[in-house]
Structures are given as C-alpha cells and as structure tokens.
C-alpha cells in the first residue's frame, strides 16, 4: 500500500497557516469543552447552528484571510529522482517556484496549507483534517510550528488511519549501523504493517532489503525468535523495547526505551505523563536513545572483532554484551530504602538485578563503602544517613536511566523528594 503523501509539507512556508492555527487554538481553548465531539464541531465551517448572518460574516472573514495568504511566495525545493517508486517516493520533495502556480500539496479544511487559497473538492493533495480526530489539537500547532517536517519524519499511514513519527537520529543510526551489521526489521505487527515501516525507514532498500520479518513469519505465537534469522545466535544483537518478546534470547537483547512522542502512546502503555509532543519537545539527536545505543554497538563490534583472541567461531556476542553492560555502574555500591514492597526478597527485585547487571554492588547494610542510597523518600533513616555522610541519594529512575542509556547518569538529575510533612 502506498502512503498518503510522499513527504510532508515543508514547514518553512507555513507562517500564515501557523498564525491561522494560533487563532483557532485560542478560540478553542476559550470556547470548547473537553468533549471530543464538541471540540470537533469547532472546526466545522458548515455547522447547522450558525445563522445566515454569521455564515456571511465568516465567509467574508475567510475570503479576507485568503487574499492575504495568497501573497505568500511558494518555496523552491529540490526533487530527488532516486527516491521514486511505483507507489510514490517517501523522499521526494514537493517542487514549486514563485513563477508557477501553487500545487496545493495539502489542506486543512478547505484551505491550502502552503498558499492559503480556498480549494474545491477536485483539488488534489493531502487533507490534514484527520489530525484532530486522532490526537488533541496541540498536534496541529506542533505540525506547523516546530516539527521540521522537511526531514520526512512525520507521516500518515492511510490504511491504518494513524500518524507515526520517526525517532530523532534514526537516519544516521541506520546508515552507521549498516556499516557494522547485517540488519533485520522484526515486528509483532502483521505483514502489511511491517512493509509500511520498512518503506519509511528504508525507502531505497539500502539497509534491510527483503529482511523484514512480521508476526506472520514467526514460529511462536506472541514471541520473537532467532530461529528465522539467518545468523548464529552467538553473533546476533537484538534492539527492542519489549523484553517479554524475547524470553529465549534475553542474552542477545539491548533493551530500548520506548519513544512516546504521541499522547496516545503514553495512554496505550499506561504511562500517566505528558508525551513529548505535548511538551513541545523531542529526544536529542546527540544524546538521545539511538545515539547512545550506537556508541554501545560500536564498542561491542570492536571488542568482538578486534579484541577477542579466540577463533571467530568460538566468540560469543552475548558475553561481550555482559562485559560492556557491567562497565556502566562499575564501582558503585548501592543500598535501597523504601523502594521494595515490605517483606519482598530484595535481591529478587528487578532494580536490584538491573543494578548488578550494570556492574554495581548491591547491599542491605550501610557502611562507608556505600556510594549510593536509592530511595523514593528522603525522610527514611538510610536516606538521612546518605545526606549526612555526603553519599549520593538518588531516585530509582537513576538506575533505569543508566540501563537505557548505557552510561552512568548525573545523580543531580534524579533527586529524591522530601517527605510531605517536612
């Protein structure tokens, strides 16, 4: 199936449209209710509740705005012929110039998002009115105001009726990782979904070619396995955000933190927090999840091929992975307080095991060799001891962050809250 558009609209030519959205968002925030159906009605220009006079005034105002927006010059982009496919290229840019008429690549309502002209039903292009049905109105604001859509990072998957955004740094990650590894896509989605993801990630089939595996190809239900990957288990690394999918191959797994850009993603996975799009933020290219894991892959690749002295057939990437992981919190001695449930066997808790896998030593008792006290409450006896003795007092998320980013994180970024009665 082809995508709805080859590439999203260039954001640099959307200034007037952004102003239009600002006005609409201001109106929505002051007049609309939280009910989704009522919110959707705010963008209905043909609402049956409007009087003839109100409709005439609205038409006059819209026409005035259209005349102003028609003064916007179109932006000249470069077309990349290499990206064309039978379904349309993901990389092809929209081509226009100040001398040519606007091609109206997309619309919001009846208005072109590039030039502001009111369009008729026959005009082609992508209709972005679906956005408000899928995500809150902040996505409209984000789409125009600060996402650099010229990089081809935000897409609508038409057959799934969903939007998706590529994680920052993914293009560079794939390019560099492909020079070290033979790469596969492996998803628990169906075949159609897998192929759409492959088109987005690798439109020219440079990195994965036909190595795209879906749940339809697997031999175990609800599980992923290396039995359908053409490679020895001792030479395969796995990047995934779901540990439970790889129960038989945890030794090969590098666990990735989920990318929660959309609010719906947070809701789907039970996170009671704002998404990156709601925060008008995103992961860093330089220090984000993919950049961090790329450093780990380079280190593992170097150790496997250049440092190990065994015969190549006897080398095991799982052992290399253990060595690299144990360097993350090497030299740290940790005591936990107010983290585990009462009567819980501490050394069976996942945080205890995670810390040990990262190279830390975990203890139940305090002594001068302890470097970190991990707690959710600064008022416990052990927490107060840490502060008194100038030891690090950190939240449990400090361990989780080190696990995902594969490096010790600044302790000051993970403070422990003072007790409520403090």
mmCIF file of N, CA, C and O in Angstrom, residues 207-271:
data_model
loop_
_atom_site.group_PDB
_atom_site.id
_atom_site.type_symbol
_atom_site.label_atom_id
_atom_site.label_comp_id
_atom_site.label_asym_id
_atom_site.label_seq_id
_atom_site.Cartn_x
_atom_site.Cartn_y
_atom_site.Cartn_z
ATOM 1 N N UNK A 207 19.283 -0.758 3.516
ATOM 2 C CA UNK A 207 19.703 -1.335 4.794
ATOM 3 C C UNK A 207 19.092 -2.711 5.079
ATOM 4 O O UNK A 207 19.756 -3.573 5.636
ATOM 5 N N UNK A 208 17.832 -2.923 4.710
ATOM 6 C CA UNK A 208 17.160 -4.166 5.096
ATOM 7 C C UNK A 208 16.845 -5.069 3.917
ATOM 8 O O UNK A 208 16.730 -6.281 4.083
ATOM 9 N N UNK A 209 16.684 -4.490 2.732
ATOM 10 C CA UNK A 209 16.314 -5.232 1.539
ATOM 11 C C UNK A 209 15.063 -6.065 1.846
ATOM 12 O O UNK A 209 14.047 -5.526 2.251
ATOM 13 N N UNK A 210 15.141 -7.386 1.701
ATOM 14 C CA UNK A 210 13.979 -8.240 1.956
ATOM 15 C C UNK A 210 13.969 -8.806 3.377
ATOM 16 O O UNK A 210 13.103 -9.619 3.704
ATOM 17 N N UNK A 211 14.897 -8.348 4.214
ATOM 18 C CA UNK A 211 15.000 -8.908 5.572
ATOM 19 C C UNK A 211 13.997 -8.198 6.505
ATOM 20 O O UNK A 211 14.377 -7.465 7.419
ATOM 21 N N UNK A 212 12.720 -8.422 6.231
ATOM 22 C CA UNK A 212 11.638 -7.835 7.012
ATOM 23 C C UNK A 212 10.772 -8.971 7.544
ATOM 24 O O UNK A 212 10.150 -9.705 6.766
ATOM 25 N N UNK A 213 10.729 -9.121 8.850
ATOM 26 C CA UNK A 213 10.028 -10.229 9.493
ATOM 27 C C UNK A 213 8.833 -9.689 10.274
ATOM 28 O O UNK A 213 8.962 -8.746 11.058
ATOM 29 N N UNK A 214 7.670 -10.278 10.071
ATOM 30 C CA UNK A 214 6.467 -9.898 10.800
ATOM 31 C C UNK A 214 5.986 -11.082 11.626
ATOM 32 O O UNK A 214 6.549 -12.178 11.564
ATOM 33 N N UNK A 215 4.902 -10.859 12.364
ATOM 34 C CA UNK A 215 4.360 -11.956 13.169
ATOM 35 C C UNK A 215 3.856 -13.099 12.289
ATOM 36 O O UNK A 215 3.768 -14.249 12.734
ATOM 37 N N UNK A 216 3.532 -12.788 11.028
ATOM 38 C CA UNK A 216 3.074 -13.829 10.114
ATOM 39 C C UNK A 216 4.189 -14.806 9.750
ATOM 40 O O UNK A 216 3.918 -15.904 9.260
ATOM 41 N N UNK A 217 5.427 -14.405 9.972
ATOM 42 C CA UNK A 217 6.573 -15.249 9.624
ATOM 43 C C UNK A 217 7.090 -16.059 10.812
ATOM 44 O O UNK A 217 7.909 -16.953 10.637
ATOM 45 N N UNK A 218 6.655 -15.713 12.021
ATOM 46 C CA UNK A 218 7.202 -16.337 13.220
ATOM 47 C C UNK A 218 6.739 -17.764 13.423
ATOM 48 O O UNK A 218 5.746 -18.217 12.847
ATOM 49 N N UNK A 219 7.458 -18.465 14.264
ATOM 50 C CA UNK A 219 7.121 -19.859 14.574
ATOM 51 C C UNK A 219 6.477 -20.000 15.944
ATOM 52 O O UNK A 219 6.021 -21.083 16.294
ATOM 53 N N UNK A 220 6.451 -18.913 16.740
ATOM 54 C CA UNK A 220 5.853 -18.945 18.067
ATOM 55 C C UNK A 220 4.882 -17.780 18.207
ATOM 56 O O UNK A 220 5.212 -16.648 17.844
ATOM 57 N N UNK A 221 3.735 -18.053 18.753
ATOM 58 C CA UNK A 221 2.731 -17.016 18.920
ATOM 59 C C UNK A 221 3.130 -16.079 20.057
ATOM 60 O O UNK A 221 3.540 -16.528 21.119
ATOM 61 N N UNK A 222 3.014 -14.770 19.805
ATOM 62 C CA UNK A 222 3.320 -13.734 20.792
ATOM 63 C C UNK A 222 4.786 -13.747 21.234
ATOM 64 O O UNK A 222 5.119 -13.195 22.284
ATOM 65 N N UNK A 223 5.646 -14.369 20.475
ATOM 66 C CA UNK A 223 7.066 -14.405 20.807
ATOM 67 C C UNK A 223 7.888 -14.166 19.551
ATOM 68 O O UNK A 223 7.470 -14.499 18.437
ATOM 69 N N UNK A 224 9.062 -13.590 19.733
ATOM 70 C CA UNK A 224 10.020 -13.447 18.645
ATOM 71 C C UNK A 224 11.151 -14.430 18.877
ATOM 72 O O UNK A 224 11.541 -14.676 20.025
ATOM 73 N N UNK A 225 11.676 -14.964 17.811
ATOM 74 C CA UNK A 225 12.751 -15.943 17.948
ATOM 75 C C UNK A 225 13.800 -15.781 16.876
ATOM 76 O O UNK A 225 13.514 -15.270 15.781
ATOM 77 N N UNK A 226 15.011 -16.221 17.176
ATOM 78 C CA UNK A 226 16.112 -16.117 16.213
ATOM 79 C C UNK A 226 16.163 -17.307 15.262
ATOM 80 O O UNK A 226 17.051 -17.380 14.411
ATOM 81 N N UNK A 227 15.199 -18.216 15.402
ATOM 82 C CA UNK A 227 15.197 -19.384 14.523
ATOM 83 C C UNK A 227 14.884 -19.014 13.079
ATOM 84 O O UNK A 227 15.160 -19.809 12.163
ATOM 85 N N UNK A 228 14.308 -17.841 12.849
ATOM 86 C CA UNK A 228 14.017 -17.436 11.466
ATOM 87 C C UNK A 228 14.951 -16.316 11.007
ATOM 88 O O UNK A 228 14.714 -15.675 9.981
ATOM 89 N N UNK A 229 16.001 -16.080 11.772
ATOM 90 C CA UNK A 229 17.035 -15.116 11.386
ATOM 91 C C UNK A 229 18.245 -15.892 10.871
ATOM 92 O O UNK A 229 18.695 -16.839 11.510
ATOM 93 N N UNK A 230 18.757 -15.473 9.725
ATOM 94 C CA UNK A 230 19.887 -16.181 9.122
ATOM 95 C C UNK A 230 21.188 -15.726 9.773
ATOM 96 O O UNK A 230 21.902 -14.870 9.271
ATOM 97 N N UNK A 231 21.479 -16.330 10.910
ATOM 98 C CA UNK A 231 22.697 -15.980 11.629
ATOM 99 C C UNK A 231 22.834 -16.817 12.877
ATOM 100 O O UNK A 231 21.841 -17.294 13.443
ATOM 101 N N UNK A 232 24.076 -17.029 13.321
ATOM 102 C CA UNK A 232 24.328 -17.776 14.548
ATOM 103 C C UNK A 232 23.912 -16.947 15.760
ATOM 104 O O UNK A 232 24.160 -15.735 15.813
ATOM 105 N N UNK A 233 23.308 -17.583 16.758
ATOM 106 C CA UNK A 233 22.848 -16.863 17.944
ATOM 107 C C UNK A 233 23.986 -16.169 18.668
ATOM 108 O O UNK A 233 23.777 -15.128 19.298
ATOM 109 N N UNK A 234 25.181 -16.719 18.588
ATOM 110 C CA UNK A 234 26.306 -16.105 19.294
ATOM 111 C C UNK A 234 26.857 -14.877 18.571
ATOM 112 O O UNK A 234 27.811 -14.263 19.037
ATOM 113 N N UNK A 235 26.237 -14.513 17.446
ATOM 114 C CA UNK A 235 26.698 -13.339 16.696
ATOM 115 C C UNK A 235 25.553 -12.389 16.364
ATOM 116 O O UNK A 235 25.678 -11.545 15.480
ATOM 117 N N UNK A 236 24.438 -12.498 17.093
ATOM 118 C CA UNK A 236 23.264 -11.673 16.816
ATOM 119 C C UNK A 236 22.979 -10.747 17.995
ATOM 120 O O UNK A 236 22.938 -11.187 19.154
ATOM 121 N N UNK A 237 22.782 -9.469 17.712
ATOM 122 C CA UNK A 237 22.333 -8.499 18.704
ATOM 123 C C UNK A 237 20.899 -8.089 18.382
ATOM 124 O O UNK A 237 20.535 -7.961 17.209
ATOM 125 N N UNK A 238 20.110 -7.873 19.415
ATOM 126 C CA UNK A 238 18.705 -7.501 19.264
ATOM 127 C C UNK A 238 18.479 -6.143 19.908
ATOM 128 O O UNK A 238 18.867 -5.920 21.054
ATOM 129 N N UNK A 239 17.847 -5.235 19.183
ATOM 130 C CA UNK A 239 17.382 -3.969 19.752
ATOM 131 C C UNK A 239 15.864 -4.020 19.795
ATOM 132 O O UNK A 239 15.222 -4.196 18.753
ATOM 133 N N UNK A 240 15.290 -3.878 20.974
ATOM 134 C CA UNK A 240 13.835 -3.941 21.112
ATOM 135 C C UNK A 240 13.420 -3.181 22.363
ATOM 136 O O UNK A 240 14.218 -3.032 23.294
ATOM 137 N N UNK A 241 12.161 -2.707 22.368
ATOM 138 C CA UNK A 241 11.653 -2.024 23.555
ATOM 139 C C UNK A 241 10.757 -2.928 24.394
ATOM 140 O O UNK A 241 10.145 -2.480 25.360
ATOM 141 N N UNK A 242 10.674 -4.224 24.027
ATOM 142 C CA UNK A 242 9.830 -5.177 24.748
ATOM 143 C C UNK A 242 10.637 -6.411 25.115
ATOM 144 O O UNK A 242 10.897 -7.270 24.271
ATOM 145 N N UNK A 243 11.020 -6.498 26.372
ATOM 146 C CA UNK A 243 11.837 -7.618 26.826
ATOM 147 C C UNK A 243 11.085 -8.936 26.790
ATOM 148 O O UNK A 243 11.646 -9.991 26.498
ATOM 149 N N UNK A 244 9.767 -8.889 27.086
ATOM 150 C CA UNK A 244 8.987 -10.124 27.180
ATOM 151 C C UNK A 244 8.827 -10.829 25.836
ATOM 152 O O UNK A 244 8.438 -12.000 25.800
ATOM 153 N N UNK A 245 9.115 -10.147 24.740
ATOM 154 C CA UNK A 245 9.008 -10.783 23.426
ATOM 155 C C UNK A 245 10.176 -11.712 23.139
ATOM 156 O O UNK A 245 10.119 -12.515 22.204
ATOM 157 N N UNK A 246 11.238 -11.628 23.962
ATOM 158 C CA UNK A 246 12.465 -12.387 23.693
ATOM 159 C C UNK A 246 12.854 -13.266 24.895
ATOM 160 O O UNK A 246 13.983 -13.228 25.345
ATOM 161 N N UNK A 247 11.921 -14.038 25.397
ATOM 162 C CA UNK A 247 12.180 -14.818 26.617
ATOM 163 C C UNK A 247 13.327 -15.818 26.436
ATOM 164 O O UNK A 247 14.012 -16.146 27.406
ATOM 165 N N UNK A 248 13.550 -16.285 25.226
ATOM 166 C CA UNK A 248 14.606 -17.273 24.974
ATOM 167 C C UNK A 248 15.923 -16.631 24.550
ATOM 168 O O UNK A 248 16.928 -17.342 24.397
ATOM 169 N N UNK A 249 15.915 -15.317 24.377
ATOM 170 C CA UNK A 249 17.118 -14.673 23.837
ATOM 171 C C UNK A 249 17.453 -13.385 24.582
ATOM 172 O O UNK A 249 17.945 -12.424 23.982
ATOM 173 N N UNK A 250 17.221 -13.334 25.879
ATOM 174 C CA UNK A 250 17.497 -12.128 26.654
ATOM 175 C C UNK A 250 18.981 -11.778 26.657
ATOM 176 O O UNK A 250 19.342 -10.608 26.796
ATOM 177 N N UNK A 251 19.834 -12.778 26.499
ATOM 178 C CA UNK A 251 21.271 -12.528 26.479
ATOM 179 C C UNK A 251 21.725 -11.759 25.255
ATOM 180 O O UNK A 251 22.799 -11.157 25.250
ATOM 181 N N UNK A 252 20.904 -11.765 24.208
ATOM 182 C CA UNK A 252 21.241 -11.041 22.974
ATOM 183 C C UNK A 252 20.622 -9.649 22.930
ATOM 184 O O UNK A 252 20.899 -8.867 22.014
ATOM 185 N N UNK A 253 19.787 -9.336 23.927
ATOM 186 C CA UNK A 253 18.924 -8.160 23.848
ATOM 187 C C UNK A 253 19.544 -6.900 24.441
ATOM 188 O O UNK A 253 20.053 -6.897 25.559
ATOM 189 N N UNK A 254 19.460 -5.827 23.674
ATOM 190 C CA UNK A 254 19.709 -4.474 24.175
ATOM 191 C C UNK A 254 18.342 -3.815 24.273
ATOM 192 O O UNK A 254 17.704 -3.539 23.254
ATOM 193 N N UNK A 255 17.892 -3.578 25.487
ATOM 194 C CA UNK A 255 16.550 -3.047 25.706
ATOM 195 C C UNK A 255 16.538 -1.542 25.453
ATOM 196 O O UNK A 255 17.321 -0.799 26.038
ATOM 197 N N UNK A 256 15.638 -1.115 24.595
ATOM 198 C CA UNK A 256 15.497 0.291 24.245
ATOM 199 C C UNK A 256 14.323 0.895 25.003
ATOM 200 O O UNK A 256 13.305 0.243 25.210
ATOM 201 N N UNK A 257 14.442 2.155 25.376
ATOM 202 C CA UNK A 257 13.320 2.865 25.961
ATOM 203 C C UNK A 257 12.310 3.194 24.861
ATOM 204 O O UNK A 257 12.683 3.537 23.753
ATOM 205 N N UNK A 258 11.036 3.056 25.186
ATOM 206 C CA UNK A 258 10.006 3.375 24.208
ATOM 207 C C UNK A 258 10.048 4.857 23.830
ATOM 208 O O UNK A 258 10.399 5.700 24.645
ATOM 209 N N UNK A 259 9.633 5.124 22.615
ATOM 210 C CA UNK A 259 9.583 6.503 22.118
ATOM 211 C C UNK A 259 8.136 6.969 22.199
ATOM 212 O O UNK A 259 7.310 6.638 21.349
ATOM 213 N N UNK A 260 7.820 7.749 23.215
ATOM 214 C CA UNK A 260 6.452 8.212 23.430
ATOM 215 C C UNK A 260 6.303 9.638 22.906
ATOM 216 O O UNK A 260 6.302 10.593 23.677
ATOM 217 N N UNK A 261 6.176 9.766 21.608
ATOM 218 C CA UNK A 261 6.002 11.098 21.037
ATOM 219 C C UNK A 261 4.546 11.547 21.122
ATOM 220 O O UNK A 261 4.254 12.680 21.474
ATOM 221 N N UNK A 262 3.626 10.647 20.803
ATOM 222 C CA UNK A 262 2.209 10.985 20.824
ATOM 223 C C UNK A 262 1.590 10.654 22.181
ATOM 224 O O UNK A 262 1.994 9.702 22.854
ATOM 225 N N UNK A 263 0.565 11.429 22.549
ATOM 226 C CA UNK A 263 -0.137 11.180 23.805
ATOM 227 C C UNK A 263 -0.772 9.797 23.811
ATOM 228 O O UNK A 263 -0.817 9.121 24.842
ATOM 229 N N UNK A 264 -1.258 9.350 22.664
ATOM 230 C CA UNK A 264 -1.899 8.037 22.585
ATOM 231 C C UNK A 264 -0.933 6.920 22.941
ATOM 232 O O UNK A 264 -1.336 5.873 23.452
ATOM 233 N N UNK A 265 0.353 7.120 22.685
ATOM 234 C CA UNK A 265 1.349 6.113 23.043
ATOM 235 C C UNK A 265 1.482 5.995 24.551
ATOM 236 O O UNK A 265 1.551 4.890 25.097
ATOM 237 N N UNK A 266 1.518 7.132 25.239
ATOM 238 C CA UNK A 266 1.571 7.100 26.708
ATOM 239 C C UNK A 266 0.354 6.384 27.278
ATOM 240 O O UNK A 266 0.472 5.562 28.191
ATOM 241 N N UNK A 267 -0.815 6.698 26.736
ATOM 242 C CA UNK A 267 -2.042 6.077 27.226
ATOM 243 C C UNK A 267 -2.054 4.578 26.962
ATOM 244 O O UNK A 267 -2.451 3.788 27.815
ATOM 245 N N UNK A 268 -1.602 4.187 25.773
ATOM 246 C CA UNK A 268 -1.618 2.777 25.393
ATOM 247 C C UNK A 268 -0.774 1.922 26.332
ATOM 248 O O UNK A 268 -1.155 0.801 26.669
ATOM 249 N N UNK A 269 0.367 2.474 26.763
ATOM 250 C CA UNK A 269 1.267 1.702 27.611
ATOM 251 C C UNK A 269 1.151 2.056 29.092
ATOM 252 O O UNK A 269 1.989 1.667 29.896
ATOM 253 N N UNK A 270 0.105 2.794 29.439
ATOM 254 C CA UNK A 270 -0.204 3.039 30.841
ATOM 255 C C UNK A 270 0.684 4.040 31.549
ATOM 256 O O UNK A 270 0.830 3.971 32.775
ATOM 257 N N UNK A 271 1.279 4.975 30.796
ATOM 258 C CA UNK A 271 2.126 5.986 31.421
ATOM 259 C C UNK A 271 1.290 7.243 31.712
ATOM 260 O O UNK A 271 0.724 7.834 30.800
#
